[in-house]
Coordinates of C-alpha atoms in Angstrom, one line a residue:
D1 CA 286.1 71.1 169.0
D2 CA 283.7 68.0 169.4
T3 CA 281.9 70.4 172.7
R4 CA 281.1 73.9 173.2
M5 CA 280.5 75.2 176.9
V6 CA 276.7 76.6 177.1
P7 CA 275.6 78.1 180.6
N8 CA 272.3 76.4 181.8
F9 CA 270.6 79.3 181.7
C10 CA 270.3 79.4 177.9
V11 CA 269.1 75.8 177.6
R12 CA 267.0 75.3 180.2
S13 CA 264.7 78.3 180.0
A14 CA 262.9 80.5 176.2
L15 CA 265.8 83.0 176.2
F16 CA 266.4 81.2 172.7
G17 CA 263.6 80.4 171.5
M18 CA 261.1 79.7 168.7
I19 CA 260.3 82.8 166.7
Q20 CA 259.0 81.9 162.6
R21 CA 260.5 83.6 159.7
G22 CA 259.4 87.3 159.8
Q23 CA 258.2 87.4 163.3
R24 CA 261.0 88.6 165.5
K25 CA 259.9 90.9 167.6
V26 CA 261.4 93.6 169.9
V27 CA 260.5 92.5 173.6
D28 CA 260.8 95.2 176.6
K29 CA 261.4 93.4 180.4
E30 CA 259.5 90.2 179.0
P31 CA 259.4 87.7 181.7
I32 CA 261.0 84.4 179.9
A33 CA 259.8 81.1 180.5
A34 CA 261.9 78.7 182.7
I35 CA 262.5 76.0 185.0
H36 CA 262.1 76.3 188.4
G37 CA 265.0 78.1 190.2
L38 CA 265.5 80.5 187.4
Q39 CA 263.8 83.9 186.3
I40 CA 264.9 86.2 183.1
R41 CA 263.6 89.1 181.8
H42 CA 264.8 90.4 178.4
T43 CA 264.5 93.6 176.9
G44 CA 265.9 93.7 172.9
W45 CA 264.8 91.9 169.7
Q46 CA 263.9 88.4 170.6
L47 CA 266.7 85.3 170.3
D48 CA 266.8 82.0 168.2
Q49 CA 268.5 79.1 168.5
A50 CA 270.5 80.6 165.5
D51 CA 271.4 83.3 168.1
L52 CA 272.4 80.5 170.3
D53 CA 274.7 79.0 168.5
V54 CA 276.3 82.6 167.7
F55 CA 276.6 83.1 171.4
A56 CA 278.3 79.7 172.5
H57 CA 280.5 79.8 170.0
A58 CA 281.2 83.7 171.2
L59 CA 281.8 82.3 174.8
S60 CA 283.9 80.0 173.7
L61 CA 285.8 82.3 171.8
A62 CA 286.4 84.4 174.9
S63 CA 286.8 82.1 177.3
A64 CA 290.7 81.5 175.1
Q65 CA 291.6 85.2 176.7
T66 CA 291.6 87.3 179.9
A67 CA 288.2 87.9 181.4
G68 CA 286.5 90.9 179.7
A69 CA 289.7 91.5 177.0
L70 CA 288.5 92.2 173.8
V71 CA 288.4 89.0 171.5
R72 CA 289.4 89.5 167.5
F73 CA 288.0 87.6 165.1
A74 CA 287.6 86.9 161.5
A75 CA 283.7 86.1 159.9
K76 CA 284.9 83.0 157.9
G77 CA 286.4 81.8 161.0
F78 CA 283.4 82.2 163.2
L79 CA 281.2 80.9 160.9
T80 CA 283.1 78.0 160.4
G81 CA 283.0 77.8 163.3
I82 CA 279.1 77.3 163.7
H83 CA 279.0 75.3 160.6
R84 CA 278.2 78.4 158.0
S85 CA 279.4 79.0 154.7
Y86 CA 281.4 82.1 154.1
G87 CA 279.0 83.7 152.0
K88 CA 277.9 87.5 152.3
T89 CA 274.4 86.4 153.2
N90 CA 275.7 84.6 156.3
R91 CA 277.8 87.5 156.8
E92 CA 275.2 89.7 157.2
W93 CA 273.3 87.2 158.7
L94 CA 276.4 87.1 161.4
K95 CA 276.4 90.9 161.9
D96 CA 272.9 91.2 163.2
S97 CA 273.0 88.3 165.6
L98 CA 275.9 89.9 167.0
R99 CA 274.3 93.0 167.0
R100 CA 270.9 91.6 168.8
L101 CA 273.3 89.7 171.1
A102 CA 274.9 93.0 172.4
N103 CA 271.9 95.4 172.2
S104 CA 269.9 92.4 174.7
V105 CA 269.6 92.9 178.4
V106 CA 268.8 90.7 180.7
E107 CA 268.2 90.2 184.2
I108 CA 268.5 86.9 185.4
H109 CA 268.4 85.8 188.6
L110 CA 269.2 81.9 189.7
E111 CA 269.4 79.3 192.5
A112 CA 272.5 77.9 192.3
A113 CA 273.3 74.7 194.6
G114 CA 276.1 74.4 196.2
S115 CA 277.8 71.8 198.7
A116 CA 276.6 73.6 201.8
R117 CA 273.5 75.2 200.8
T118 CA 271.6 77.2 197.9
Q119 CA 273.9 80.6 196.8
S120 CA 271.5 82.7 194.9
L121 CA 273.2 84.7 191.5
S122 CA 271.7 88.0 189.9
Y123 CA 272.8 89.6 187.0
T124 CA 271.7 92.7 184.6
G125 CA 273.1 93.5 181.5
P126 CA 273.9 92.4 177.9
L127 CA 274.8 89.2 176.6
L128 CA 277.5 89.9 174.8
D129 CA 279.3 93.5 176.6
E130 CA 279.9 94.6 173.3
F131 CA 280.8 94.1 169.8
I132 CA 283.0 96.3 166.8
H133 CA 282.8 95.9 163.2
N134 CA 286.1 97.3 161.8
Q135 CA 284.6 97.5 157.7
A136 CA 288.1 98.8 156.1
E137 CA 289.9 96.0 157.9
H138 CA 287.2 93.2 157.7
S139 CA 288.1 92.7 161.4
Y140 CA 285.5 91.8 164.2
F141 CA 285.7 92.1 168.1
L142 CA 283.4 91.1 170.7
K143 CA 283.6 91.2 175.1
C144 CA 282.2 89.1 177.1
H145 CA 281.0 90.4 180.3
P146 CA 283.4 89.4 183.5
E147 CA 280.1 88.6 185.6
M148 CA 278.8 86.4 182.8
A149 CA 281.7 83.7 184.3
R150 CA 279.8 83.5 187.1
L151 CA 276.9 82.9 185.6
V152 CA 278.5 80.1 183.5
D153 CA 280.0 78.7 186.6
A154 CA 277.0 78.5 188.3
G155 CA 275.9 75.7 186.2
W156 CA 276.7 74.5 182.7
T157 CA 276.5 72.2 179.9
Q158 CA 279.0 70.4 177.5
V159 CA 276.9 70.1 174.4
P160 CA 278.0 67.9 171.7
W161 CA 278.3 70.4 169.0
L162 CA 278.1 69.2 165.5
Q163 CA 275.1 67.1 166.2
H164 CA 273.5 70.3 167.2
V165 CA 274.7 72.7 164.5
Q166 CA 273.6 69.9 162.6
L167 CA 270.0 69.5 163.3
K168 CA 267.3 71.3 161.1
T169 CA 264.9 72.9 163.5
D170 CA 264.9 74.8 166.5
L171 CA 262.5 72.9 168.3
A172 CA 264.7 69.8 167.5
K173 CA 267.8 72.6 168.6
W174 CA 266.3 73.8 171.8
L175 CA 265.6 69.7 172.8
H176 CA 269.3 68.8 172.2
G177 CA 270.2 71.3 174.6
F178 CA 267.3 70.8 177.5
Y179 CA 267.7 67.2 177.6
A180 CA 271.8 68.1 177.1
S181 CA 271.9 69.6 180.3
H182 CA 270.8 66.6 182.1
R183 CA 272.3 64.2 184.0
T184 CA 269.1 61.8 183.3
P185 CA 266.0 63.4 182.0
T186 CA 263.3 62.8 183.9
P187 CA 259.6 62.4 182.0
E188 CA 258.0 65.8 181.3
K189 CA 254.6 67.0 180.4
V190 CA 254.0 67.7 176.7
D191 CA 252.5 70.9 177.6
T192 CA 255.7 72.1 180.4
L193 CA 258.0 71.6 176.8
R194 CA 256.0 73.8 174.9
H195 CA 255.6 76.7 177.6
L196 CA 259.6 76.1 178.3
C197 CA 260.8 76.3 174.8
G198 CA 258.6 79.4 174.3
S199 CA 256.8 77.6 171.6
N200 CA 253.7 80.0 169.7
C201 CA 251.7 76.8 169.2
H202 CA 248.8 77.6 170.4
R203 CA 247.1 74.4 170.4
L204 CA 248.7 71.4 172.1
S205 CA 247.7 68.7 169.3
D206 CA 249.5 71.3 166.8
Y207 CA 252.7 71.4 169.0
R208 CA 252.5 67.3 170.1
G209 CA 252.8 66.8 166.4
K210 CA 256.0 68.6 166.3
L211 CA 257.4 67.7 169.3
R212 CA 257.4 64.0 167.5
I213 CA 259.2 65.0 164.4
A214 CA 261.6 67.1 166.6
L215 CA 262.3 63.6 168.9
E216 CA 262.6 61.1 165.9
E217 CA 265.2 64.3 164.2
L218 CA 267.3 63.8 167.7
V219 CA 267.0 59.9 167.6
Y220 CA 268.3 60.1 163.3
G221 CA 270.8 62.5 164.9
G222 CA 272.4 59.9 166.9
F223 CA 271.4 62.3 169.9
L224 CA 268.3 59.5 171.3
R225 CA 268.1 56.6 171.8
A226 CA 264.6 56.2 172.3
W227 CA 261.7 57.6 173.1
H228 CA 257.8 57.4 173.9
I229 CA 254.7 59.4 175.1
D230 CA 252.8 58.0 178.0
G231 CA 249.4 57.8 178.8
E232 CA 249.4 61.2 180.8
D233 CA 251.1 62.9 178.3
K234 CA 254.4 62.4 180.0
V235 CA 257.4 62.4 177.3
H236 CA 260.2 60.2 177.9
V237 CA 263.9 60.1 176.3
F238 CA 266.3 57.3 176.4
R239 CA 269.9 59.0 175.5
L240 CA 272.6 57.0 173.8
P241 CA 276.1 57.6 175.6
Q242 CA 278.1 60.8 174.4
S243 CA 280.4 62.8 175.5
S244 CA 277.9 65.4 176.7
R245 CA 278.7 66.9 179.9
T246 CA 276.9 68.9 182.8
V247 CA 277.4 70.7 185.7
T248 CA 275.6 72.4 188.4
Q249 CA 277.0 74.3 191.4

């Protein structure tokens, strides 16, 4: 498919953040940086942008089935869907990622703007309700919690998928999802973006350098037409016309 439906709570927060190799850790009810109106706490192994690729594709598979049903799939087809090669290393990585998602518990509270009034939605539970690997049959099963559909319905973005998975850096992928989730992106301070993406850069100047590289990657990848940082340290981005679609209720 050209796009994947990704819940806005995934791309407007640091739930799937910036984790340096070898520094992933277990957290317990950790508050997650997010936009105004969205509150998240996370218990489990920290998640990164590669885990978001897996979660988005899992939601895509589950959406074709009855809500709450077990979805059977093959590792080769799943890895192809997230544009990864079918080898032992990636098969083991996929199982680890699915386990992280199934063992992660999130507490999410969001204010969803409806046609008449603002509606409050809450969810506490795993990102994936169940993950089963049948070693003997080389088959995989997963299940999404039916209540997750309410969060998706409250706001989602059709992310240009091939463009997304071909980006090289986690920061570029996070920015891609964040800006795709806004019909008209508004200028954001560099420090605000550092906070929202979950960057571990302590020096703002270091993050600003990485941000410039990631924004150039989005230009090269055909997502942005141009960008600049103004005198108030606000980032302005100008997207190219594309098929991404954002729905917020």
